[in-house]
């Protein structure tokens, strides 16, 4: 998980993958196909709902639970791909819309909560899933509050979205193994909760310092 700058004046999450050849090629193809950035943002929620659907089938013993964990892991990564592509199509592809910022933020909040709650439901650790989900909402809130007060976006971890989703993916993949590793996702959700809430308080501290310094990082 690469380190992230504490603050960014551009308003975009610093991502190394944005400069890769495959990402540029895919975003260029999506732009040529006329795919709207807002539709890509909405698709991220669609993948989270797909994960819920497969989890529901697994809970009802229609599908093996391993399939639910594998689907969750794949859908988390597809959600992150959507997060990368919507911004690239909008900015590099020149397809920004007046409602782009709204679509860039709200689907993320829904997807975060749905993925974490699905994981908690499957492993019986709903308390930690809710705690992690609330922490994810708060990290976004403090970042948005900081941007409103100081015009600086703070994307730093240690429990920012890329770190949360990397841990969730890893926990889901380990959980494919079944009963012998049934501890994996509860422990993962505990770790995500701790790192996410640490991120909330660290961002609050950095925001307070910027405000004391007149809005500078």
C-alpha positions as a printed NumPy array, in Angstrom:
array([[  0.   ,   0.   ,   0.   ],
       [  1.818,   3.156,  -1.154],
       [  2.078,   6.103,   1.18 ],
       [ -0.088,   9.121,   0.441],
       [  0.626,  12.811,   0.874],
       [ -1.145,  14.356,   3.851],
       [ -2.678,  17.127,   1.788],
       [ -3.5  ,  17.803,  -1.821],
       [ -4.566,  21.09 ,  -3.328],
       [ -5.775,  19.496,  -6.564],
       [ -8.818,  17.889,  -4.957],
       [ -7.898,  14.449,  -6.345],
       [ -6.665,  11.444,  -4.404],
       [ -2.984,  10.859,  -5.251],
       [ -2.873,   7.506,  -7.082],
       [  0.177,   6.026,  -8.789],
       [ -2.091,   3.827, -10.912],
       [ -3.465,   6.944, -12.623],
       [ -0.206,   7.321, -14.562],
       [  0.049,   3.697, -15.72 ],
       [ -0.29 ,   2.808, -19.386],
       [ -3.185,   0.392, -18.828],
       [ -5.205,   2.982, -16.885],
       [ -4.668,   5.639, -19.543],
       [ -5.62 ,   3.177, -22.282],
       [ -8.787,   2.052, -20.498],
       [ -9.919,   5.588, -19.656],
       [ -9.262,   6.653, -23.239],
       [-11.362,   3.731, -24.523],
       [-14.216,   4.566, -22.139],
       [-14.077,   8.192, -23.26 ],
       [-14.269,   7.183, -26.919],
       [-17.246,   4.93 , -26.16 ],
       [-19.086,   7.9  , -24.676],
       [-19.344,   6.416, -21.179],
       [-20.279,   9.144, -18.689],
       [-18.146,   9.539, -15.551],
       [-21.314,   9.624, -13.44 ],
       [-22.351,   6.239, -14.83 ],
       [-18.965,   4.81 , -13.879],
       [-19.389,   6.213, -10.362],
       [-22.828,   4.606, -10.102],
       [-21.403,   1.276, -11.271],
       [-19.27 ,   1.144,  -8.125],
       [-22.463,   0.868,  -6.066],
       [-23.724,  -1.757,  -8.491],
       [-20.723,  -3.948,  -7.711],
       [-21.355,  -3.6  ,  -3.977],
       [-24.985,  -4.643,  -4.497],
       [-23.797,  -7.638,  -6.526],
       [-21.639,  -8.676,  -3.571],
       [-24.69 ,  -8.439,  -1.285],
       [-26.739, -10.571,  -3.662],
       [-24.181, -13.37 ,  -3.788],
       [-23.764, -13.166,   0.006],
       [-27.534, -13.558,   0.425],
       [-27.491, -16.674,  -1.748],
       [-24.594, -18.073,   0.287],
       [-26.325, -17.414,   3.606],
       [-29.362, -19.306,   2.287],
       [-27.059, -22.197,   1.233],
       [-27.869, -21.705,  -2.436],
       [-24.176, -21.06 ,  -3.142],
       [-21.019, -22.069,  -1.257],
       [-19.87 , -19.34 ,   1.125],
       [-16.472, -19.366,  -0.552],
       [-18.136, -17.962,  -3.648],
       [-19.5  , -15.073,  -1.624],
       [-16.044, -14.216,  -0.29 ],
       [-14.478, -14.466,  -3.736],
       [-17.231, -12.302,  -5.231],
       [-16.716,  -9.743,  -2.468],
       [-12.985,  -9.56 ,  -3.177],
       [-13.502,  -9.181,  -6.933],
       [-16.275,  -6.594,  -6.528],
       [-14.148,  -4.503,  -4.155],
       [-11.423,  -4.332,  -6.794],
       [-13.928,  -3.506,  -9.539],
       [-15.286,  -0.737,  -7.308],
       [-11.76 ,   0.689,  -7.003],
       [-11.385,   0.472, -10.778],
       [-14.584,   2.512, -11.127],
       [-13.199,   5.056,  -8.66 ],
       [-10.087,   5.387, -10.798],
       [-11.858,   5.524, -14.147],
       [-14.605,   8.028, -13.284],
       [-12.05 ,  10.679, -12.393],
       [ -9.813,   9.943, -15.367],
       [-12.686,  10.043, -17.859],
       [-13.952,  13.269, -16.282],
       [-10.623,  15.097, -16.041],
       [ -8.229,  13.603, -18.586],
       [-11.112,  12.774, -20.94 ],
       [-12.622,  16.243, -20.612],
       [-16.089,  14.973, -19.64 ],
       [-16.632,  16.764, -16.328],
       [-20.25 ,  17.557, -15.522],
       [-21.905,  20.049, -13.143],
       [-22.956,  17.151, -10.876],
       [-19.645,  15.326, -11.117],
       [-18.494,  16.117,  -7.579],
       [-21.774,  14.805,  -6.182],
       [-21.489,  11.544,  -8.099],
       [-17.828,  11.251,  -7.206],
       [-18.577,  11.325,  -3.462],
       [-22.008,   9.833,  -2.703],
       [-21.617,   6.434,  -4.436],
       [-18.36 ,   5.982,  -2.537],
       [-20.112,   6.415,   0.794],
       [-22.758,   3.839,  -0.118],
       [-20.214,   1.371,  -1.506],
       [-17.995,   1.627,   1.592],
       [-20.895,   0.877,   3.916],
       [-22.35 ,  -1.92 ,   1.781],
       [-19.061,  -3.784,   1.369],
       [-18.146,  -3.564,   5.052],
       [-21.616,  -4.556,   6.244],
       [-21.691,  -7.469,   3.798],
       [-18.389,  -8.744,   5.172],
       [-19.652,  -8.39 ,   8.736],
       [-22.894, -10.179,   7.887],
       [-21.08 , -13.122,   6.304],
       [-18.682, -13.639,   9.216],
       [-20.99 , -12.681,  12.087],
       [-18.958,  -9.624,  13.102],
       [-21.607,  -7.003,  12.436],
       [-20.464,  -4.777,  15.328],
       [-17.027,  -4.331,  13.79 ],
       [-18.521,  -3.858,  10.34 ],
       [-20.729,  -1.033,  11.62 ],
       [-17.811,   0.531,  13.513],
       [-15.64 ,   0.37 ,  10.387],
       [-18.443,   1.782,   8.237],
       [-18.983,   4.726,  10.57 ],
       [-15.25 ,   5.356,  10.582],
       [-15.198,   5.345,   6.783],
       [-17.981,   7.938,   6.727],
       [-16.101,  10.078,   9.231],
       [-12.843,  10.001,   7.269],
       [-14.722,  11.373,   4.264],
       [-16.543,  13.931,   6.401],
       [-13.358,  15.283,   7.994],
       [-11.689,  15.451,   4.568],
       [-14.651,  17.361,   3.107],
       [-14.832,  19.628,   6.159],
       [-11.138,  20.38 ,   5.844],
       [-11.554,  21.208,   2.178],
       [-14.389,  23.585,   2.987],
       [-12.427,  25.322,   5.731],
       [ -8.904,  25.403,   4.27 ],
       [ -9.287,  24.4  ,   0.57 ],
       [ -6.967,  21.445,   1.246],
       [ -7.974,  17.813,   0.692],
       [ -6.385,  15.419,   3.21 ],
       [ -6.281,  11.916,   1.745],
       [ -3.682,  10.441,   4.101],
       [ -4.095,   7.131,   5.933],
       [ -3.285,   4.854,   7.661],
       [ -6.906,   3.791,   7.093],
       [ -7.877,   5.739,   3.988],
       [-10.   ,   4.099,   1.286],
       [ -7.152,   2.324,  -0.572],
       [ -5.871,   0.771,   2.661],
       [ -9.371,  -0.21 ,   3.823],
       [-10.229,  -1.859,   0.546],
       [ -6.858,  -3.622,   0.296],
       [ -7.369,  -5.125,   3.746],
       [-10.973,  -6.061,   2.972],
       [ -9.897,  -7.783,  -0.249],
       [ -7.146,  -9.699,   1.539],
       [ -9.493, -10.75 ,   4.342],
       [-12.102, -11.929,   1.835],
       [ -9.568, -13.957,  -0.14 ],
       [ -8.271, -15.648,   3.014],
       [-11.87 , -16.372,   4.07 ],
       [-12.44 , -18.363,   0.877],
       [-10.632, -21.146,   2.76 ],
       [-13.655, -21.715,   4.992],
       [-13.924, -22.835,   8.599],
       [-10.214, -23.156,   9.371],
       [ -9.762, -19.455,   8.642],
       [-13.114, -18.219,   9.963],
       [-11.168, -15.799,  12.17 ],
       [ -9.769, -13.924,   9.168],
       [-12.585, -11.492,   8.399],
       [-13.48 , -10.608,  12.017],
       [ -9.813,  -9.785,  12.618],
       [ -9.704,  -7.858,   9.337],
       [-12.728,  -5.775,  10.312],
       [-11.204,  -5.046,  13.733],
       [ -8.007,  -3.893,  12.021],
       [ -9.914,  -1.761,   9.512],
       [-11.887,  -0.2  ,  12.365],
       [ -8.757,   0.703,  14.318],
       [ -6.894,   2.125,  11.327],
       [ -9.93 ,   4.013,  10.045],
       [-10.685,   5.728,  13.338],
       [ -6.983,   6.515,  13.764],
       [ -7.206,   8.212,  10.366],
       [-10.201,  10.257,  11.503],
       [ -8.36 ,  11.65 ,  14.508],
       [ -5.103,  12.2  ,  12.615],
       [ -6.956,  14.158,   9.928],
       [ -8.71 ,  16.186,  12.612],
       [ -5.338,  17.043,  14.136],
       [ -3.847,  18.077,  10.805],
       [ -6.923,  20.161,  10.025],
       [ -6.653,  21.956,  13.362],
       [ -2.981,  22.742,  12.674],
       [ -3.775,  24.074,   9.203],
       [ -6.481,  26.313,  10.633],
       [ -4.065,  27.644,  13.258],
       [ -1.543,  28.312,  10.489],
       [ -4.038,  30.293,   8.456],
       [ -5.139,  27.458,   6.175],
       [ -1.705,  26.265,   5.059],
       [ -0.651,  22.615,   5.279]])
